[in-house]
PDB file of C-alpha atoms in Angstrom:
ATOM      1  CA  MET A   1     137.055  -1.485-186.124  1.00 52.00           C
ATOM      2  CA  GLY A   2     133.693  -0.177-184.949  1.00 51.00           C
ATOM      3  CA  GLY A   3     132.693   0.592-188.542  1.00 53.00           C
ATOM      4  CA  PHE A   4     133.655  -2.918-189.642  1.00 48.00           C
ATOM      5  CA  ASN A   5     131.580  -4.431-186.820  1.00 50.00           C
ATOM      6  CA  SER A   6     128.584  -2.350-187.879  1.00 49.00           C
ATOM      7  CA  PHE A   7     129.085  -3.526-191.481  1.00 46.00           C
ATOM      8  CA  VAL A   8     129.196  -7.163-190.383  1.00 43.00           C
ATOM      9  CA  LYS A   9     125.996  -6.731-188.362  1.00 45.00           C
ATOM     10  CA  LEU A  10     124.125  -5.766-191.542  1.00 44.00           C
ATOM     11  CA  PHE A  11     124.531  -9.375-192.708  1.00 43.00           C
ATOM     12  CA  LEU A  12     123.566 -11.077-189.453  1.00 45.00           C
ATOM     13  CA  PRO A  13     120.217 -12.862-189.308  1.00 48.00           C
ATOM     14  CA  LYS A  14     117.913 -10.221-187.908  1.00 53.00           C
ATOM     15  CA  ASP A  15     117.129 -12.042-184.683  1.00 59.00           C
ATOM     16  CA  ARG A  16     120.881 -12.434-184.008  1.00 79.00           C
ATOM     17  CA  VAL A  17     121.481  -8.684-184.018  1.00 89.00           C
ATOM     18  CA  PHE A  18     120.075  -8.485-180.491  1.00 92.00           C
ATOM     19  CA  TYR A  19     122.843 -10.695-179.129  1.00 93.00           C
ATOM     20  CA  SER A  20     125.529  -8.474-180.632  1.00 94.00           C
ATOM     21  CA  LEU A  21     123.902  -5.321-179.298  1.00 96.00           C
ATOM     22  CA  PHE A  22     123.531  -6.747-175.786  1.00 97.00           C
ATOM     23  CA  GLU A  23     127.185  -7.802-175.862  1.00 97.00           C
ATOM     24  CA  ASP A  24     128.139  -4.271-176.942  1.00 97.00           C
ATOM     25  CA  VAL A  25     126.180  -2.877-173.996  1.00 98.00           C
ATOM     26  CA  ALA A  26     127.840  -5.304-171.567  1.00 98.00           C
ATOM     27  CA  ALA A  27     131.321  -4.350-172.820  1.00 98.00           C
ATOM     28  CA  ASN A  28     130.477  -0.656-172.538  1.00 98.00           C
ATOM     29  CA  LEU A  29     129.280  -1.146-168.948  1.00 98.00           C
ATOM     30  CA  VAL A  30     132.552  -2.848-168.066  1.00 98.00           C
ATOM     31  CA  GLU A  31     134.432   0.183-169.386  1.00 98.00           C
ATOM     32  CA  MET A  32     132.154   2.554-167.461  1.00 98.00           C
ATOM     33  CA  SER A  33     132.676   0.657-164.210  1.00 98.00           C
ATOM     34  CA  GLU A  34     136.435   0.575-164.734  1.00 98.00           C
ATOM     35  CA  VAL A  35     136.487   4.328-165.217  1.00 98.00           C
ATOM     36  CA  LEU A  36     134.304   4.775-162.117  1.00 98.00           C
ATOM     37  CA  ILE A  37     136.955   2.952-160.086  1.00 98.00           C
ATOM     38  CA  GLU A  38     139.551   5.319-161.519  1.00 97.00           C
ATOM     39  CA  VAL A  39     137.330   8.245-160.476  1.00 97.00           C
ATOM     40  CA  VAL A  40     137.163   7.093-156.851  1.00 97.00           C
ATOM     41  CA  THR A  41     140.809   6.044-156.536  1.00 96.00           C
ATOM     42  CA  THR A  42     142.613   9.029-158.045  1.00 94.00           C
ATOM     43  CA  ASN A  43     143.622  11.936-155.823  1.00 89.00           C
ATOM     44  CA  ASP A  44     144.151  14.305-158.736  1.00 92.00           C
ATOM     45  CA  PRO A  45     141.109  16.617-159.274  1.00 92.00           C
ATOM     46  CA  SER A  46     141.936  17.182-162.941  1.00 94.00           C
ATOM     47  CA  THR A  47     142.211  13.453-163.656  1.00 95.00           C
ATOM     48  CA  ARG A  48     138.972  12.814-161.792  1.00 96.00           C
ATOM     49  CA  LYS A  49     137.095  15.419-163.831  1.00 95.00           C
ATOM     50  CA  ASP A  50     138.453  13.953-167.094  1.00 97.00           C
ATOM     51  CA  LYS A  51     137.333  10.479-166.047  1.00 97.00           C
ATOM     52  CA  ILE A  52     133.867  11.736-165.121  1.00 97.00           C
ATOM     53  CA  HIS A  53     133.553  13.326-168.563  1.00 97.00           C
ATOM     54  CA  LEU A  54     134.577   9.988-170.080  1.00 98.00           C
ATOM     55  CA  ILE A  55     131.825   8.229-168.115  1.00 98.00           C
ATOM     56  CA  GLU A  56     129.349  10.754-169.496  1.00 98.00           C
ATOM     57  CA  ARG A  57     130.447   9.979-173.060  1.00 98.00           C
ATOM     58  CA  LEU A  58     130.191   6.247-172.412  1.00 98.00           C
ATOM     59  CA  GLU A  59     126.706   6.726-170.967  1.00 98.00           C
ATOM     60  CA  HIS A  60     125.650   8.473-174.182  1.00 98.00           C
ATOM     61  CA  LYS A  61     127.143   5.561-176.125  1.00 98.00           C
ATOM     62  CA  ASN A  62     125.049   3.207-174.014  1.00 97.00           C
ATOM     63  CA  ASP A  63     121.932   5.246-174.795  1.00 97.00           C
ATOM     64  CA  ASP A  64     122.684   4.756-178.499  1.00 97.00           C
ATOM     65  CA  TYR A  65     122.949   0.985-178.078  1.00 97.00           C
ATOM     66  CA  THR A  66     119.691   0.904-176.118  1.00 97.00           C
ATOM     67  CA  HIS A  67     117.938   2.967-178.771  1.00 96.00           C
ATOM     68  CA  ARG A  68     119.176   0.574-181.479  1.00 95.00           C
ATOM     69  CA  ILE A  69     117.819  -2.393-179.513  1.00 95.00           C
ATOM     70  CA  PHE A  70     114.405  -0.733-179.295  1.00 95.00           C
ATOM     71  CA  VAL A  71     114.484   0.137-183.006  1.00 94.00           C
ATOM     72  CA  GLU A  72     115.331  -3.481-183.883  1.00 91.00           C
ATOM     73  CA  LEU A  73     112.557  -4.628-181.570  1.00 91.00           C
ATOM     74  CA  GLY A  74     110.082  -2.427-183.417  1.00 88.00           C
ATOM     75  CA  GLN A  75     111.199  -3.550-186.864  1.00 87.00           C
ATOM     76  CA  ASN A  76     111.647  -7.296-186.378  1.00 77.00           C
ATOM     77  CA  PHE A  77     108.912  -9.855-186.006  1.00 74.00           C
ATOM     78  CA  ILE A  78     111.416 -12.591-185.171  1.00 80.00           C
ATOM     79  CA  THR A  79     113.261 -12.210-181.878  1.00 83.00           C
ATOM     80  CA  PRO A  80     115.566 -14.654-180.069  1.00 84.00           C
ATOM     81  CA  PHE A  81     113.404 -14.546-176.927  1.00 84.00           C
ATOM     82  CA  ASP A  82     110.257 -12.823-175.692  1.00 89.00           C
ATOM     83  CA  ARG A  83     109.946  -9.215-176.750  1.00 90.00           C
ATOM     84  CA  GLU A  84     109.112  -8.050-173.242  1.00 93.00           C
ATOM     85  CA  ASP A  85     112.247  -9.773-171.917  1.00 94.00           C
ATOM     86  CA  ILE A  86     114.380  -8.039-174.554  1.00 94.00           C
ATOM     87  CA  HIS A  87     112.811  -4.708-173.638  1.00 95.00           C
ATOM     88  CA  TYR A  88     113.256  -5.253-169.906  1.00 96.00           C
ATOM     89  CA  LEU A  89     116.856  -6.452-170.212  1.00 97.00           C
ATOM     90  CA  ALA A  90     117.750  -3.453-172.391  1.00 97.00           C
ATOM     91  CA  SER A  91     116.054  -1.100-169.934  1.00 97.00           C
ATOM     92  CA  THR A  92     117.714  -2.546-166.838  1.00 97.00           C
ATOM     93  CA  LEU A  93     121.157  -2.543-168.463  1.00 98.00           C
ATOM     94  CA  ASP A  94     120.573   1.085-169.391  1.00 98.00           C
ATOM     95  CA  ASP A  95     119.634   1.774-165.764  1.00 98.00           C
ATOM     96  CA  VAL A  96     123.026   0.402-164.639  1.00 98.00           C
ATOM     97  CA  ALA A  97     124.731   2.867-166.988  1.00 98.00           C
ATOM     98  CA  ASP A  98     122.531   5.722-165.767  1.00 98.00           C
ATOM     99  CA  TYR A  99     123.369   5.115-162.112  1.00 98.00           C
ATOM    100  CA  ILE A 100     127.087   4.701-162.766  1.00 98.00           C
ATOM    101  CA  HIS A 101     126.969   8.036-164.540  1.00 98.00           C
ATOM    102  CA  GLY A 102     124.753   9.527-161.823  1.00 98.00           C
ATOM    103  CA  SER A 103     127.196   8.483-159.104  1.00 97.00           C
ATOM    104  CA  ALA A 104     130.157  10.015-160.905  1.00 97.00           C
ATOM    105  CA  LYS A 105     128.227  13.182-161.714  1.00 97.00           C
ATOM    106  CA  ARG A 106     127.254  13.674-158.063  1.00 97.00           C
ATOM    107  CA  ILE A 107     130.879  13.306-156.972  1.00 96.00           C
ATOM    108  CA  ASP A 108     131.683  16.093-159.435  1.00 95.00           C
ATOM    109  CA  ILE A 109     128.857  18.561-158.818  1.00 95.00           C
ATOM    110  CA  TYR A 110     129.011  18.144-155.040  1.00 95.00           C
ATOM    111  CA  LYS A 111     132.757  18.784-155.165  1.00 92.00           C
ATOM    112  CA  VAL A 112     133.688  15.720-153.127  1.00 92.00           C
ATOM    113  CA  HIS A 113     137.433  16.018-152.628  1.00 86.00           C
ATOM    114  CA  THR A 114     138.037  13.119-150.245  1.00 86.00           C
ATOM    115  CA  ILE A 115     136.695   9.750-151.368  1.00 94.00           C
ATOM    116  CA  ASN A 116     136.055   7.459-148.416  1.00 95.00           C
ATOM    117  CA  GLU A 117     136.335   3.695-148.213  1.00 97.00           C
ATOM    118  CA  SER A 118     132.567   3.116-148.478  1.00 97.00           C
ATOM    119  CA  ILE A 119     132.418   4.868-151.847  1.00 97.00           C
ATOM    120  CA  ARG A 120     135.415   2.888-153.105  1.00 98.00           C
ATOM    121  CA  LYS A 121     133.895  -0.415-151.935  1.00 98.00           C
ATOM    122  CA  LEU A 122     130.554   0.308-153.589  1.00 98.00           C
ATOM    123  CA  ALA A 123     132.301   1.258-156.848  1.00 98.00           C
ATOM    124  CA  GLU A 124     134.248  -2.018-156.704  1.00 98.00           C
ATOM    125  CA  LEU A 125     131.024  -4.007-156.186  1.00 98.00           C
ATOM    126  CA  ILE A 126     129.430  -2.289-159.175  1.00 98.00           C
ATOM    127  CA  HIS A 127     132.450  -3.253-161.261  1.00 98.00           C
ATOM    128  CA  LEU A 128     132.316  -6.869-160.080  1.00 98.00           C
ATOM    129  CA  GLY A 129     128.595  -7.061-160.827  1.00 98.00           C
ATOM    130  CA  VAL A 130     129.078  -5.677-164.327  1.00 98.00           C
ATOM    131  CA  LEU A 131     131.857  -8.197-164.965  1.00 98.00           C
ATOM    132  CA  GLU A 132     129.410 -10.992-164.101  1.00 98.00           C
ATOM    133  CA  LEU A 133     126.872  -9.563-166.545  1.00 98.00           C
ATOM    134  CA  HIS A 134     129.640  -9.484-169.140  1.00 98.00           C
ATOM    135  CA  LYS A 135     130.185 -13.217-168.540  1.00 97.00           C
ATOM    136  CA  ALA A 136     126.506 -14.163-168.663  1.00 97.00           C
ATOM    137  CA  ILE A 137     125.188 -12.149-171.604  1.00 97.00           C
ATOM    138  CA  PRO A 138     127.279 -13.784-174.382  1.00 95.00           C
ATOM    139  CA  GLU A 139     126.070 -17.187-173.171  1.00 95.00           C
ATOM    140  CA  LEU A 140     122.511 -16.215-174.142  1.00 93.00           C
ATOM    141  CA  ARG A 141     123.480 -16.794-177.792  1.00 90.00           C
ATOM    142  CA  ASN A 142     123.204 -20.571-177.508  1.00 86.00           C
ATOM    143  CA  MET A 143     122.571 -21.301-173.810  1.00 86.00           C
ATOM    144  CA  HIS A 144     124.900 -24.304-174.007  1.00 86.00           C
ATOM    145  CA  ASN A 145     126.818 -23.321-170.895  1.00 88.00           C
ATOM    146  CA  MET A 146     124.000 -22.683-168.451  1.00 92.00           C
ATOM    147  CA  ARG A 147     126.324 -23.010-165.465  1.00 94.00           C
ATOM    148  CA  VAL A 148     128.187 -19.859-166.466  1.00 96.00           C
ATOM    149  CA  ILE A 149     124.911 -17.925-166.587  1.00 96.00           C
ATOM    150  CA  THR A 150     123.502 -19.242-163.322  1.00 96.00           C
ATOM    151  CA  ASP A 151     126.794 -18.797-161.467  1.00 97.00           C
ATOM    152  CA  ALA A 152     127.015 -15.205-162.684  1.00 98.00           C
ATOM    153  CA  CYS A 153     123.461 -14.463-161.552  1.00 97.00           C
ATOM    154  CA  VAL A 154     124.075 -15.971-158.119  1.00 97.00           C
ATOM    155  CA  LYS A 155     127.267 -13.926-157.770  1.00 98.00           C
ATOM    156  CA  ILE A 156     125.436 -10.727-158.730  1.00 98.00           C
ATOM    157  CA  ASN A 157     122.801 -11.379-156.064  1.00 97.00           C
ATOM    158  CA  SER A 158     125.540 -11.920-153.490  1.00 98.00           C
ATOM    159  CA  LEU A 159     127.322  -8.708-154.528  1.00 98.00           C
ATOM    160  CA  GLU A 160     124.079  -6.747-154.198  1.00 97.00           C
ATOM    161  CA  ASN A 161     123.562  -8.083-150.673  1.00 97.00           C
ATOM    162  CA  HIS A 162     127.113  -7.035-149.798  1.00 98.00           C
ATOM    163  CA  ALA A 163     126.434  -3.576-151.251  1.00 98.00           C
ATOM    164  CA  ASP A 164     123.319  -3.279-149.066  1.00 98.00           C
ATOM    165  CA  ASP A 165     125.425  -3.978-145.974  1.00 98.00           C
ATOM    166  CA  ILE A 166     128.073  -1.423-146.937  1.00 98.00           C
ATOM    167  CA  TYR A 167     125.384   1.151-147.733  1.00 98.00           C
ATOM    168  CA  ASP A 168     123.620   0.618-144.395  1.00 98.00           C
ATOM    169  CA  MET A 169     126.884   0.969-142.452  1.00 97.00           C
ATOM    170  CA  ALA A 170     127.899   4.034-144.462  1.00 97.00           C
ATOM    171  CA  ILE A 171     124.568   5.760-143.811  1.00 97.00           C
ATOM    172  CA  ALA A 172     124.699   4.915-140.097  1.00 97.00           C
ATOM    173  CA  ASP A 173     128.223   6.298-139.862  1.00 96.00           C
ATOM    174  CA  LEU A 174     127.215   9.392-141.820  1.00 95.00           C
ATOM    175  CA  PHE A 175     124.431  10.252-139.386  1.00 95.00           C
ATOM    176  CA  ASP A 176     126.720   9.578-136.436  1.00 96.00           C
ATOM    177  CA  THR A 177     129.597  11.763-137.586  1.00 94.00           C
ATOM    178  CA  GLU A 178     128.393  14.421-140.066  1.00 90.00           C
ATOM    179  CA  THR A 179     127.122  17.601-138.423  1.00 93.00           C
ATOM    180  CA  ASN A 180     126.734  19.643-141.610  1.00 94.00           C
ATOM    181  CA  ALA A 181     123.250  18.976-143.006  1.00 95.00           C
ATOM    182  CA  ALA A 182     124.193  19.920-146.571  1.00 94.00           C
ATOM    183  CA  GLU A 183     127.187  17.564-146.565  1.00 93.00           C
ATOM    184  CA  LEU A 184     125.046  14.798-145.108  1.00 95.00           C
ATOM    185  CA  ILE A 185     122.509  15.129-147.924  1.00 95.00           C
ATOM    186  CA  LYS A 186     125.240  15.177-150.585  1.00 96.00           C
ATOM    187  CA  MET A 187     126.966  12.062-149.286  1.00 96.00           C
ATOM    188  CA  ARG A 188     123.694  10.199-148.835  1.00 97.00           C
ATOM    189  CA  GLU A 189     122.779  10.877-152.468  1.00 97.00           C
ATOM    190  CA  ILE A 190     126.144   9.546-153.654  1.00 97.00           C
ATOM    191  CA  TYR A 191     125.785   6.396-151.543  1.00 98.00           C
ATOM    192  CA  GLN A 192     122.245   5.893-152.835  1.00 98.00           C
ATOM    193  CA  ALA A 193     123.229   6.229-156.497  1.00 98.00           C
ATOM    194  CA  LEU A 194     126.058   3.728-156.058  1.00 98.00           C
ATOM    195  CA  GLU A 195     123.884   1.251-154.181  1.00 98.00           C
ATOM    196  CA  ILE A 196     121.060   1.521-156.728  1.00 98.00           C
ATOM    197  CA  ALA A 197     123.549   0.673-159.483  1.00 98.00           C
ATOM    198  CA  THR A 198     124.115  -2.671-157.742  1.00 98.00           C
ATOM    199  CA  ASP A 199     120.330  -3.115-157.459  1.00 98.00           C
ATOM    200  CA  LYS A 200     120.050  -2.608-161.201  1.00 98.00           C
ATOM    201  CA  CYS A 201     122.732  -5.238-161.808  1.00 98.00           C
ATOM    202  CA  GLU A 202     120.568  -7.613-159.791  1.00 98.00           C
ATOM    203  CA  ASP A 203     117.518  -6.622-161.867  1.00 97.00           C
ATOM    204  CA  CYS A 204     119.501  -7.560-164.997  1.00 98.00           C
ATOM    205  CA  ALA A 205     120.401 -10.908-163.450  1.00 98.00           C
ATOM    206  CA  ASN A 206     116.733 -11.543-162.647  1.00 97.00           C
ATOM    207  CA  VAL A 207     115.742 -10.904-166.278  1.00 96.00           C
ATOM    208  CA  ILE A 208     118.495 -13.214-167.497  1.00 96.00           C
ATOM    209  CA  GLU A 209     117.293 -15.928-165.111  1.00 95.00           C
ATOM    210  CA  THR A 210     113.740 -15.489-166.432  1.00 94.00           C
ATOM    211  CA  ILE A 211     114.996 -15.907-170.000  1.00 93.00           C
ATOM    212  CA  ILE A 212     116.968 -19.078-169.319  1.00 91.00           C
ATOM    213  CA  ILE A 213     114.060 -20.626-167.401  1.00 89.00           C
ATOM    214  CA  LYS A 214     111.801 -20.071-170.418  1.00 84.00           C
ATOM    215  CA  TYR A 215     114.243 -21.324-173.025  1.00 78.00           C
ATOM    216  CA  SER A 216     116.443 -23.914-171.336  1.00 66.00           C
TER     217      SER A 216
END
């Protein structure tokens, strides 16, 4: 199916290729965030490691999509919206993938055996934010349903604020209860990577809002 989709894209008007690539990225991010939830909810170390390896493969897939967007940007004079907006949206979406992967990788290399509620909540908020991006990005094709886009962006901003609150409480609790300095540093890095992923979702929403303001 993937080969057929690539074949079809050869015959798309060149400026329309960007929409398809952004939609591919959004779908890949949804899969990454789903797997992240599986990582933080399973109690089986072997399953967790397998899922983390899957996230790594999906992150590489995302890098490929991002590279293709930049190649298209370099080769095409006609683009569906401003070149800098295409570049920034591709970069911020790639950042979401990087921080999802970074969170999972830290859980692995720091050998975190017990996943606490704060980590699970932050992973869930990342997933919810990515789902909103997945709703908004296809609507950029024609911008006929602006309400879907604006509602998604508002929801992403709200989710990021919620993630900030969870992060702040988790850090406060960490400093109150963790006496091992090495463990404190490890957990703080995991919290930070998860929280930054939600920040990057908000950055994506801000770029999308900029695009619709220019072209609506």
